Amino acid sequence: MDLTDMILLGLSNLRRTRLRTFLTTLGVIIGIGALTSMVSFGTGMQKNVTDAIMNNDLFTSITVTSQKTNIKEIASGDVEKIAGTFSKKGVPLTDSLLQAIRNLEGVEMAYPNMDFSARLHFANDSASISVQALPAALKKYKPFNQLVAGSFFDSDSCRCIVLREETLKKLKIKLIKDRGEDHLTRQDSARGFVLMHPDSIIGKTIEIVTVSMNPKKMSGALLGMIRNQPEMPFDETVTRLKITGILTRAGQFGGNVFSGGAIIPPGTAAEIPRLSFSSVWDILNSKNKKGTYGSIHVRLTDMGKMDKVKASLDAMGVGVFTIADQLEAIKRGFLIFDSILGAIGVIALIVAALGIVNTMVMSILERTREIGIMKAIGGSEKEIKMIFFTEAAVIGFIGAVFGLVLGWLVTRAANLVLNAQITPKGVDPVNLFYFPWWLILGAVLFSIVVSLVAAVYPAARAARIDPVKALRHD
């Protein structure tokens, strides 16, 4: 027999036992479906996180701090190590140092990180948010060049503000989109929400209320504590700014996930009185003096300049933190995560492989006389094995194809259910599953290989059958 004859004979044998073949193949389908849906979830999570980092240009971004910090020591939770890290004397992040960083080759822009808490007053409502100061030069980058309405500010000193959609939601405002699908639910109406078109918000004035320390009230506050009539040593400042743009809401994984609830120019932020610390780096770096910054954000022209710029910053004695340094750890974490998910699917596939073994062994018992006749007329052991391997490979291939379809349908259904739960809450739809080409091709090859391995024992057993005994078999 040539190879074509053996393949046709194997397919013919599968057709004769349709029900058994179907049930065996169904096991492979379920196994591949479980494997691909699990792995696609892991790859989808990895893709979402990586895309978020890429969209925010975090791979070409560096955070500069006044002192060298060991992120591993901070993450360890050891109080003594953390205290020792931040007790070291650091390099003050002054304007002169900021300018020196801007002059480094490969640096596209550098600006101080300024964040502070404030309360907004707009349209008869108020909300507490985090305000972020960003330079106007960022208007050409994502997500600041893709606003829902209006535009990013053009000057670093204009009295302007860009709000995020979530901030408007805190102010009980729901935007009317051009597609006209937005409406107020009964719950929204009960909570006092109003519908507003973006055009009716752009150009309006909003009030920012900040709190700052007043040293003159300190003695009065201490005296009040003694008299049990405490008086807070703070002043409130109201700043009025014009709304120039509305930024899309921050997705769960997509771009624009790391910004504050409102964005203002750095020059304007410098004029607003507020508490001395403006970010987590300022809190950790309590030794910062007036005229210095807690941290500086550096954006590079491309990732290829990362090592050179880091070396220059290290020579300045400042602390350097980059997402790129953590990339290998991120990849390693996702590899472990994918392996755990894949192992669950492999268990189902192993159970299916046992079904293939059982089917093949039963087929041998039913076809003992037929195998004896083939060997008696000159069939070799290799040809007998090839017939069984062909049957197993067909089961594996068909199981893989329909298993991929099953896995895709399951992930689509899961994604629809998830989005149905989160979209009413104002969260953008997400796609948690991803089927890359290597997963599709790998699933098919893996299914065939597992099926062939499962057929090794039955094929060997069939090849060892004594033709004389087989011909006497009833």
GROMACS .gro file of C-alpha atoms in nm:
model
  474
    1MET     CA    1   0.000   0.000   0.000
    2ASP     CA    2   0.114   0.350  -0.072
    3LEU     CA    3   0.058   0.646   0.158
    4THR     CA    4  -0.266   0.750  -0.014
    5ASP     CA    5  -0.416   0.402   0.028
    6MET     CA    6  -0.328   0.398   0.399
    7ILE     CA    7  -0.485   0.742   0.451
    8LEU     CA    8  -0.804   0.642   0.267
    9LEU     CA    9  -0.824   0.319   0.466
   10GLY     CA   10  -0.785   0.510   0.792
   11LEU     CA   11  -1.062   0.755   0.696
   12SER     CA   12  -1.285   0.463   0.594
   13ASN     CA   13  -1.236   0.302   0.936
   14LEU     CA   14  -1.339   0.627   1.109
   15ARG     CA   15  -1.656   0.649   0.897
   16ARG     CA   16  -1.756   0.295   0.997
   17THR     CA   17  -1.762   0.394   1.367
   18ARG     CA   18  -1.921   0.737   1.333
   19LEU     CA   19  -2.067   0.765   1.684
   20ARG     CA   20  -1.747   0.654   1.859
   21THR     CA   21  -1.538   0.881   1.636
   22PHE     CA   22  -1.770   1.174   1.704
   23LEU     CA   23  -1.755   1.127   2.083
   24THR     CA   24  -1.375   1.092   2.076
   25THR     CA   25  -1.340   1.399   1.855
   26LEU     CA   26  -1.580   1.588   2.083
   27GLY     CA   27  -1.339   1.531   2.371
   28VAL     CA   28  -1.056   1.682   2.166
   29ILE     CA   29  -1.280   1.975   2.066
   30ILE     CA   30  -1.359   2.053   2.430
   31GLY     CA   31  -0.992   2.017   2.526
   32ILE     CA   32  -0.870   2.250   2.250
   33GLY     CA   33  -1.157   2.491   2.320
   34ALA     CA   34  -1.061   2.509   2.688
   35LEU     CA   35  -0.691   2.544   2.607
   36THR     CA   36  -0.730   2.821   2.347
   37SER     CA   37  -0.986   3.020   2.547
   38MET     CA   38  -0.761   3.012   2.855
   39VAL     CA   39  -0.445   3.109   2.667
   40SER     CA   40  -0.630   3.375   2.464
   41PHE     CA   41  -0.737   3.535   2.792
   42GLY     CA   42  -0.374   3.554   2.907
   43THR     CA   43  -0.252   3.688   2.571
   44GLY     CA   44  -0.543   3.935   2.564
   45MET     CA   45  -0.452   4.071   2.906
   46GLN     CA   46  -0.088   4.101   2.800
   47LYS     CA   47  -0.183   4.279   2.476
   48ASN     CA   48  -0.410   4.525   2.658
   49VAL     CA   49  -0.145   4.613   2.914
   50THR     CA   50   0.131   4.640   2.652
   51ASP     CA   51  -0.087   4.854   2.425
   52ALA     CA   52  -0.170   5.083   2.718
   53ILE     CA   53   0.200   5.129   2.791
   54MET     CA   54   0.278   5.187   2.422
   55ASN     CA   55  -0.009   5.434   2.375
   56ASN     CA   56   0.115   5.638   2.669
   57ASP     CA   57   0.473   5.624   2.537
   58LEU     CA   58   0.586   5.480   2.869
   59PHE     CA   59   0.861   5.280   2.700
   60THR     CA   60   1.021   5.611   2.600
   61SER     CA   61   0.953   5.780   2.933
   62ILE     CA   62   1.173   5.822   3.240
   63THR     CA   63   1.083   5.945   3.587
   64VAL     CA   64   1.368   6.131   3.755
   65THR     CA   65   1.376   6.165   4.135
   66SER     CA   66   1.614   6.354   4.361
   67GLN     CA   67   1.769   6.041   4.507
   68LYS     CA   68   1.843   5.694   4.380
   69THR     CA   69   1.565   5.459   4.487
   70ASN     CA   70   1.558   5.082   4.479
   71ILE     CA   71   1.212   4.979   4.360
   72LYS     CA   72   1.271   4.620   4.477
   73GLU     CA   73   1.340   4.742   4.832
   74ILE     CA   74   1.025   4.954   4.828
   75ALA     CA   75   0.820   4.664   4.693
   76SER     CA   76   0.961   4.429   4.957
   77GLY     CA   77   0.769   4.611   5.232
   78ASP     CA   78   1.073   4.612   5.464
   79VAL     CA   79   1.027   4.928   5.673
   80GLU     CA   80   1.398   4.960   5.757
   81LYS     CA   81   1.506   4.928   5.393
   82ILE     CA   82   1.245   5.181   5.279
   83ALA     CA   83   1.344   5.425   5.555
   84GLY     CA   84   1.712   5.382   5.464
   85THR     CA   85   1.637   5.446   5.097
   86PHE     CA   86   1.465   5.778   5.161
   87SER     CA   87   1.698   5.896   5.437
   88LYS     CA   88   1.984   5.934   5.190
   89LYS     CA   89   2.069   6.283   5.073
   90GLY     CA   90   1.947   6.349   4.723
   91VAL     CA   91   2.020   6.592   4.441
   92PRO     CA   92   1.772   6.886   4.443
   93LEU     CA   93   1.558   6.889   4.131
   94THR     CA   94   1.590   7.256   4.047
   95ASP     CA   95   1.518   7.455   3.732
   96SER     CA   96   1.886   7.446   3.639
   97LEU     CA   97   1.891   7.066   3.663
   98LEU     CA   98   1.568   7.051   3.461
   99GLN     CA   99   1.733   7.259   3.188
  100ALA     CA  100   2.041   7.034   3.194
  101ILE     CA  101   1.818   6.731   3.139
  102ARG     CA  102   1.643   6.905   2.850
  103ASN     CA  103   1.982   6.962   2.687
  104LEU     CA  104   2.074   6.591   2.690
  105GLU     CA  105   2.096   6.421   2.352
  106GLY     CA  106   1.791   6.205   2.292
  107VAL     CA  107   1.561   6.400   2.526
  108GLU     CA  108   1.257   6.538   2.344
  109MET     CA  109   1.107   6.714   2.644
  110ALA     CA  110   1.133   6.723   3.022
  111TYR     CA  111   0.889   6.877   3.268
  112PRO     CA  112   0.822   6.856   3.642
  113ASN     CA  113   0.547   6.625   3.762
  114MET     CA  114   0.289   6.839   3.936
  115ASP     CA  115  -0.030   6.688   4.074
  116PHE     CA  116  -0.252   6.825   4.345
  117SER     CA  117  -0.597   6.768   4.489
  118ALA     CA  118  -0.869   7.022   4.431
  119ARG     CA  119  -1.243   7.064   4.430
  120LEU     CA  120  -1.428   7.169   4.115
  121HIS     CA  121  -1.744   7.380   4.107
  122PHE     CA  122  -1.944   7.376   3.785
  123ALA     CA  123  -2.311   7.380   3.683
  124ASN     CA  124  -2.443   7.386   4.040
  125ASP     CA  125  -2.241   7.083   4.144
  126SER     CA  126  -1.894   7.003   4.278
  127ALA     CA  127  -1.646   6.715   4.281
  128SER     CA  128  -1.308   6.635   4.434
  129ILE     CA  129  -1.045   6.540   4.177
  130SER     CA  130  -0.672   6.526   4.109
  131VAL     CA  131  -0.541   6.808   3.890
  132GLN     CA  132  -0.236   6.745   3.673
  133ALA     CA  133  -0.010   7.010   3.520
  134LEU     CA  134   0.117   6.922   3.172
  135PRO     CA  135   0.297   7.133   2.909
  136ALA     CA  136   0.111   7.248   2.599
  137ALA     CA  137   0.370   7.067   2.382
  138LEU     CA  138   0.194   6.738   2.463
  139LYS     CA  139  -0.101   6.836   2.243
  140LYS     CA  140   0.056   6.653   1.945
  141TYR     CA  141   0.074   6.320   2.132
  142LYS     CA  142  -0.186   6.063   2.222
  143PRO     CA  143  -0.430   6.086   2.393
  144PHE     CA  144  -0.415   6.465   2.405
  145ASN     CA  145  -0.459   6.495   2.027
  146GLN     CA  146  -0.779   6.289   2.034
  147LEU     CA  147  -1.016   6.489   2.251
  148VAL     CA  148  -1.391   6.426   2.263
  149ALA     CA  149  -1.451   6.798   2.213
  150GLY     CA  150  -1.253   7.121   2.203
  151SER     CA  151  -0.874   7.123   2.196
  152PHE     CA  152  -0.570   7.104   2.421
  153PHE     CA  153  -0.437   7.440   2.540
  154ASP     CA  154  -0.176   7.622   2.328
  155SER     CA  155   0.016   7.799   2.605
  156ASP     CA  156   0.187   7.693   2.927
  157SER     CA  157   0.050   7.998   3.107
  158CYS     CA  158  -0.308   8.035   2.978
  159ARG     CA  159  -0.597   8.024   3.224
  160CYS     CA  160  -0.732   7.705   3.070
  161ILE     CA  161  -0.834   7.357   3.179
  162VAL     CA  162  -0.904   7.026   3.004
  163LEU     CA  163  -1.156   6.800   3.177
  164ARG     CA  164  -1.193   6.427   3.151
  165GLU     CA  165  -1.527   6.256   3.087
  166GLU     CA  166  -1.513   6.090   3.431
  167THR     CA  167  -1.480   6.431   3.591
  168LEU     CA  168  -1.797   6.548   3.417
  169LYS     CA  169  -1.968   6.235   3.545
  170LYS     CA  170  -1.862   6.329   3.900
  171LEU     CA  171  -2.023   6.667   3.832
  172LYS     CA  172  -2.341   6.475   3.732
  173ILE     CA  173  -2.309   6.564   3.365
  174LYS     CA  174  -2.363   6.310   3.090
  175LEU     CA  175  -2.241   6.405   2.743
  176ILE     CA  176  -2.465   6.398   2.437
  177LYS     CA  177  -2.265   6.236   2.160
  178ASP     CA  178  -2.318   6.310   1.791
  179ARG     CA  179  -2.459   5.964   1.728
  180GLY     CA  180  -2.752   6.056   1.953
  181GLU     CA  181  -2.753   5.729   2.148
  182ASP     CA  182  -2.697   5.881   2.492
  183HIS     CA  183  -2.988   5.914   2.730
  184LEU     CA  184  -3.053   5.939   3.100
  185THR     CA  185  -3.157   5.624   3.278
  186ARG     CA  186  -3.408   5.630   3.560
  187GLN     CA  187  -3.119   5.589   3.801
  188ASP     CA  188  -2.933   5.884   3.646
  189SER     CA  189  -3.238   6.106   3.671
  190ALA     CA  190  -3.290   6.011   4.035
  191ARG     CA  191  -2.928   6.101   4.111
  192GLY     CA  192  -2.966   6.445   3.952
  193PHE     CA  193  -2.773   6.389   3.627
  194VAL     CA  194  -2.824   6.624   3.334
  195LEU     CA  195  -2.758   6.580   2.962
  196MET     CA  196  -2.526   6.836   2.803
  197HIS     CA  197  -2.371   6.864   2.460
  198PRO     CA  198  -1.991   6.910   2.462
  199ASP     CA  199  -2.028   7.235   2.270
  200SER     CA  200  -2.228   7.381   2.559
  201ILE     CA  201  -1.941   7.304   2.800
  202ILE     CA  202  -1.642   7.422   2.593
  203GLY     CA  203  -1.563   7.785   2.667
  204LYS     CA  204  -1.746   7.790   3.001
  205THR     CA  205  -1.572   7.893   3.325
  206ILE     CA  206  -1.509   7.643   3.604
  207GLU     CA  207  -1.390   7.708   3.960
  208ILE     CA  208  -1.101   7.519   4.121
  209VAL     CA  209  -1.087   7.534   4.500
  210THR     CA  210  -0.750   7.448   4.659
  211VAL     CA  211  -0.628   7.438   5.017
  212SER     CA  212  -0.298   7.587   5.130
  213MET     CA  213  -0.120   7.617   5.463
  214ASN     CA  214  -0.136   7.959   5.636
  215PRO     CA  215   0.154   7.997   5.884
  216LYS     CA  216  -0.016   8.299   6.042
  217LYS     CA  217  -0.302   8.076   6.158
  218MET     CA  218  -0.069   7.818   6.312
  219SER     CA  219  -0.051   7.983   6.655
  220GLY     CA  220  -0.428   8.026   6.658
  221ALA     CA  221  -0.473   7.658   6.571
  222LEU     CA  222  -0.246   7.549   6.858
  223LEU     CA  223  -0.428   7.779   7.097
  224GLY     CA  224  -0.761   7.646   6.975
  225MET     CA  225  -0.650   7.289   7.044
  226ILE     CA  226  -0.565   7.385   7.403
  227ARG     CA  227  -0.907   7.545   7.445
  228ASN     CA  228  -1.072   7.250   7.271
  229GLN     CA  229  -1.186   7.488   6.997
  230PRO     CA  230  -0.969   7.372   6.705
  231GLU     CA  231  -0.915   7.607   6.413
  232MET     CA  232  -0.762   7.469   6.096
  233PRO     CA  233  -0.452   7.663   5.978
  234PHE     CA  234  -0.558   7.649   5.613
  235ASP     CA  235  -0.679   7.892   5.350
  236GLU     CA  236  -0.904   7.817   5.056
  237THR     CA  237  -0.827   7.970   4.716
  238VAL     CA  238  -1.074   7.986   4.429
  239THR     CA  239  -0.925   7.992   4.077
  240ARG     CA  240  -1.142   8.040   3.769
  241LEU     CA  241  -1.035   7.872   3.445
  242LYS     CA  242  -1.187   7.835   3.099
  243ILE     CA  243  -1.271   7.486   2.974
  244THR     CA  244  -1.094   7.435   2.640
  245GLY     CA  245  -1.134   7.060   2.588
  246ILE     CA  246  -1.284   6.733   2.707
  247LEU     CA  247  -1.056   6.431   2.723
  248THR     CA  248  -1.194   6.082   2.665
  249ARG     CA  249  -1.245   5.868   2.970
  250ALA     CA  250  -0.961   5.646   3.088
  251GLY     CA  251  -1.011   5.290   2.969
  252GLN     CA  252  -0.936   4.983   3.179
  253PHE     CA  253  -0.636   4.901   2.961
  254GLY     CA  254  -0.627   5.150   2.678
  255GLY     CA  255  -0.430   5.471   2.646
  256ASN     CA  256  -0.493   5.773   2.866
  257VAL     CA  257  -0.511   5.563   3.182
  258PHE     CA  258  -0.247   5.741   3.393
  259SER     CA  259  -0.361   6.107   3.383
  260GLY     CA  260  -0.549   6.314   3.639
  261GLY     CA  261  -0.914   6.415   3.633
  262ALA     CA  262  -0.828   6.759   3.495
  263ILE     CA  263  -0.523   6.905   3.319
  264ILE     CA  264  -0.397   7.261   3.340
  265PRO     CA  265  -0.084   7.439   3.209
  266PRO     CA  266   0.225   7.427   3.437
  267GLY     CA  267   0.253   7.806   3.451
  268THR     CA  268  -0.104   7.832   3.577
  269ALA     CA  269  -0.046   7.550   3.827
  270ALA     CA  270   0.254   7.734   3.970
  271GLU     CA  271   0.033   8.035   4.051
  272ILE     CA  272  -0.231   7.833   4.237
  273PRO     CA  273  -0.172   7.817   4.616
  274ARG     CA  274  -0.188   7.460   4.746
  275LEU     CA  275  -0.030   7.222   4.994
  276SER     CA  276   0.344   7.179   4.944
  277PHE     CA  277   0.340   6.817   4.827
  278SER     CA  278   0.201   6.755   4.480
  279SER     CA  279   0.269   6.386   4.413
  280VAL     CA  280   0.370   6.058   4.575
  281TRP     CA  281   0.738   6.142   4.506
  282ASP     CA  282   0.699   6.459   4.712
  283ILE     CA  283   0.551   6.266   5.004
  284LEU     CA  284   0.832   6.009   4.997
  285ASN     CA  285   1.087   6.285   4.939
  286SER     CA  286   0.999   6.497   5.239
  287LYS     CA  287   1.338   6.679   5.225
  288ASN     CA  288   1.242   6.873   4.914
  289LYS     CA  289   1.300   7.244   4.964
  290LYS     CA  290   1.113   7.536   4.816
  291GLY     CA  291   1.207   7.591   4.452
  292THR     CA  292   1.263   7.221   4.386
  293TYR     CA  293   1.044   6.956   4.229
  294GLY     CA  294   0.942   6.617   4.361
  295SER     CA  295   1.009   6.442   4.029
  296ILE     CA  296   1.067   6.517   3.663
  297HIS     CA  297   0.913   6.340   3.367
  298VAL     CA  298   1.145   6.289   3.068
  299ARG     CA  299   1.023   6.191   2.723
  300LEU     CA  300   1.278   6.053   2.475
  301THR     CA  301   1.286   6.086   2.098
  302ASP     CA  302   1.293   5.705   2.067
  303MET     CA  303   1.356   5.397   2.282
  304GLY     CA  304   1.703   5.351   2.128
  305LYS     CA  305   1.824   5.653   2.326
  306MET     CA  306   1.715   5.503   2.659
  307ASP     CA  307   2.051   5.358   2.771
  308LYS     CA  308   2.248   5.667   2.677
  309VAL     CA  309   2.010   5.907   2.855
  310LYS     CA  310   1.996   5.683   3.163
  311ALA     CA  311   2.375   5.682   3.182
  312SER     CA  312   2.379   6.062   3.167
  313LEU     CA  313   2.115   6.089   3.438
  314ASP     CA  314   2.302   5.842   3.660
  315ALA     CA  315   2.612   6.061   3.623
  316MET     CA  316   2.407   6.352   3.759
  317GLY     CA  317   2.339   6.151   4.074
  318VAL     CA  318   1.960   6.150   4.038
  319GLY     CA  319   1.726   5.854   4.071
  320VAL     CA  320   1.593   5.700   3.749
  321PHE     CA  321   1.282   5.487   3.705
  322THR     CA  322   1.160   5.346   3.372
  323ILE     CA  323   0.889   5.102   3.270
  324ALA     CA  324   1.138   4.958   3.020
  325ASP     CA  325   1.350   4.832   3.313
  326GLN     CA  326   1.051   4.636   3.436
  327LEU     CA  327   0.965   4.495   3.092
  328GLU     CA  328   1.135   4.160   3.148
  329ALA     CA  329   0.963   4.121   3.484
  330ILE     CA  330   0.628   4.205   3.320
  331LYS     CA  331   0.689   3.949   3.045
  332ARG     CA  332   0.796   3.688   3.302
  333GLY     CA  333   0.483   3.749   3.504
  334PHE     CA  334   0.260   3.706   3.200
  335LEU     CA  335   0.450   3.390   3.099
  336ILE     CA  336   0.374   3.236   3.439
  337PHE     CA  337   0.012   3.352   3.413
  338ASP     CA  338  -0.026   3.205   3.061
  339SER     CA  339   0.136   2.878   3.173
  340ILE     CA  340  -0.112   2.837   3.458
  341LEU     CA  341  -0.406   2.904   3.227
  342GLY     CA  342  -0.261   2.675   2.960
  343ALA     CA  343  -0.213   2.394   3.214
  344ILE     CA  344  -0.587   2.396   3.286
  345GLY     CA  345  -0.661   2.351   2.916
  346VAL     CA  346  -0.394   2.081   2.879
  347ILE     CA  347  -0.565   1.875   3.152
  348ALA     CA  348  -0.882   1.867   2.941
  349LEU     CA  349  -0.676   1.769   2.637
  350ILE     CA  350  -0.505   1.486   2.828
  351VAL     CA  351  -0.848   1.348   2.918
  352ALA     CA  352  -0.937   1.364   2.547
  353ALA     CA  353  -0.612   1.177   2.465
  354LEU     CA  354  -0.718   0.897   2.698
  355GLY     CA  355  -1.040   0.880   2.498
  356ILE     CA  356  -0.837   0.841   2.179
  357VAL     CA  357  -0.639   0.554   2.336
  358ASN     CA  358  -0.963   0.386   2.441
  359THR     CA  359  -1.115   0.429   2.093
  360MET     CA  360  -0.807   0.288   1.920
  361VAL     CA  361  -0.780  -0.013   2.153
  362MET     CA  362  -1.148  -0.094   2.101
  363SER     CA  363  -1.092  -0.060   1.727
  364ILE     CA  364  -0.807  -0.314   1.744
  365LEU     CA  365  -1.030  -0.569   1.921
  366GLU     CA  366  -1.301  -0.521   1.659
  367ARG     CA  367  -1.061  -0.533   1.363
  368THR     CA  368  -0.823  -0.809   1.478
  369ARG     CA  369  -0.923  -1.042   1.192
  370GLU     CA  370  -0.900  -0.755   0.938
  371ILE     CA  371  -0.550  -0.667   1.062
  372GLY     CA  372  -0.450  -1.035   1.037
  373ILE     CA  373  -0.564  -1.048   0.675
  374MET     CA  374  -0.365  -0.732   0.591
  375LYS     CA  375  -0.051  -0.882   0.744
  376ALA     CA  376  -0.111  -1.218   0.574
  377ILE     CA  377  -0.122  -1.057   0.227
  378GLY     CA  378   0.202  -0.866   0.286
  379GLY     CA  379   0.112  -0.566   0.500
  380SER     CA  380   0.407  -0.453   0.710
  381GLU     CA  381   0.403  -0.342   1.072
  382LYS     CA  382   0.492   0.008   0.957
  383GLU     CA  383   0.185   0.022   0.731
  384ILE     CA  384  -0.042  -0.105   1.010
  385LYS     CA  385   0.091   0.164   1.243
  386MET     CA  386   0.047   0.429   0.973
  387ILE     CA  387  -0.324   0.346   0.942
  388PHE     CA  388  -0.380   0.402   1.314
  389PHE     CA  389  -0.165   0.714   1.318
  390THR     CA  390  -0.370   0.850   1.027
  391GLU     CA  391  -0.694   0.795   1.218
  392ALA     CA  392  -0.552   0.966   1.526
  393ALA     CA  393  -0.417   1.260   1.323
  394VAL     CA  394  -0.756   1.313   1.158
  395ILE     CA  395  -0.928   1.313   1.497
  396GLY     CA  396  -0.669   1.561   1.626
  397PHE     CA  397  -0.700   1.792   1.323
  398ILE     CA  398  -1.080   1.799   1.319
  399GLY     CA  399  -1.085   1.842   1.697
  400ALA     CA  400  -0.841   2.134   1.671
  401VAL     CA  401  -1.040   2.316   1.400
  402PHE     CA  402  -1.374   2.288   1.576
  403GLY     CA  403  -1.205   2.341   1.913
  404LEU     CA  404  -1.075   2.677   1.792
  405VAL     CA  405  -1.427   2.766   1.679
  406LEU     CA  406  -1.563   2.662   2.020
  407GLY     CA  407  -1.293   2.858   2.203
  408TRP     CA  408  -1.364   3.168   1.991
  409LEU     CA  409  -1.739   3.145   2.051
  410VAL     CA  410  -1.688   3.103   2.427
  411THR     CA  411  -1.456   3.404   2.446
  412ARG     CA  412  -1.695   3.618   2.238
  413ALA     CA  413  -1.982   3.525   2.468
  414ALA     CA  414  -1.773   3.599   2.778
  415ASN     CA  415  -1.667   3.933   2.633
  416LEU     CA  416  -2.027   4.028   2.552
  417VAL     CA  417  -2.142   3.942   2.905
  418LEU     CA  418  -1.855   4.140   3.058
  419ASN     CA  419  -1.917   4.448   2.841
  420ALA     CA  420  -2.289   4.428   2.912
  421GLN     CA  421  -2.202   4.463   3.281
  422ILE     CA  422  -1.948   4.745   3.256
  423THR     CA  423  -2.077   4.969   2.975
  424PRO     CA  424  -2.385   5.085   3.171
  425LYS     CA  425  -2.141   5.208   3.437
  426GLY     CA  426  -1.974   5.440   3.186
  427VAL     CA  427  -1.669   5.219   3.119
  428ASP     CA  428  -1.552   5.173   2.761
  429PRO     CA  429  -1.595   4.821   2.615
  430VAL     CA  430  -1.286   4.602   2.642
  431ASN     CA  431  -1.165   4.295   2.458
  432LEU     CA  432  -1.006   4.059   2.709
  433PHE     CA  433  -0.931   3.781   2.459
  434TYR     CA  434  -0.682   3.772   2.173
  435PHE     CA  435  -0.616   3.497   1.918
  436PRO     CA  436  -0.271   3.557   1.763
  437TRP     CA  437  -0.164   3.347   1.465
  438TRP     CA  438   0.080   3.146   1.676
  439LEU     CA  439  -0.201   3.038   1.910
  440ILE     CA  440  -0.415   2.915   1.620
  441LEU     CA  441  -0.130   2.731   1.448
  442GLY     CA  442   0.006   2.601   1.780
  443ALA     CA  443  -0.335   2.466   1.884
  444VAL     CA  444  -0.369   2.268   1.560
  445LEU     CA  445  -0.016   2.125   1.580
  446PHE     CA  446  -0.046   2.051   1.953
  447SER     CA  447  -0.376   1.869   1.903
  448ILE     CA  448  -0.232   1.653   1.625
  449VAL     CA  449   0.083   1.576   1.825
  450VAL     CA  450  -0.116   1.478   2.136
  451SER     CA  451  -0.342   1.258   1.923
  452LEU     CA  452  -0.041   1.088   1.762
  453VAL     CA  453   0.120   1.029   2.102
  454ALA     CA  454  -0.210   0.880   2.225
  455ALA     CA  455  -0.207   0.643   1.924
  456VAL     CA  456   0.147   0.511   1.987
  457TYR     CA  457   0.040   0.224   2.215
  458PRO     CA  458  -0.266   0.116   2.010
  459ALA     CA  459  -0.064   0.131   1.685
  460ALA     CA  460   0.221  -0.072   1.833
  461ARG     CA  461  -0.027  -0.324   1.973
  462ALA     CA  462  -0.198  -0.360   1.633
  463ALA     CA  463   0.138  -0.404   1.457
  464ARG     CA  464   0.236  -0.689   1.694
  465ILE     CA  465  -0.075  -0.897   1.620
  466ASP     CA  466   0.012  -1.250   1.504
  467PRO     CA  467  -0.160  -1.297   1.165
  468VAL     CA  468  -0.220  -1.670   1.232
  469LYS     CA  469  -0.399  -1.602   1.561
  470ALA     CA  470  -0.579  -1.306   1.407
  471LEU     CA  471  -0.725  -1.516   1.126
  472ARG     CA  472  -0.866  -1.758   1.383
  473HIS     CA  473  -1.020  -1.467   1.577
  474ASP     CA  474  -1.399  -1.451   1.566
   0.00000   0.00000   0.00000
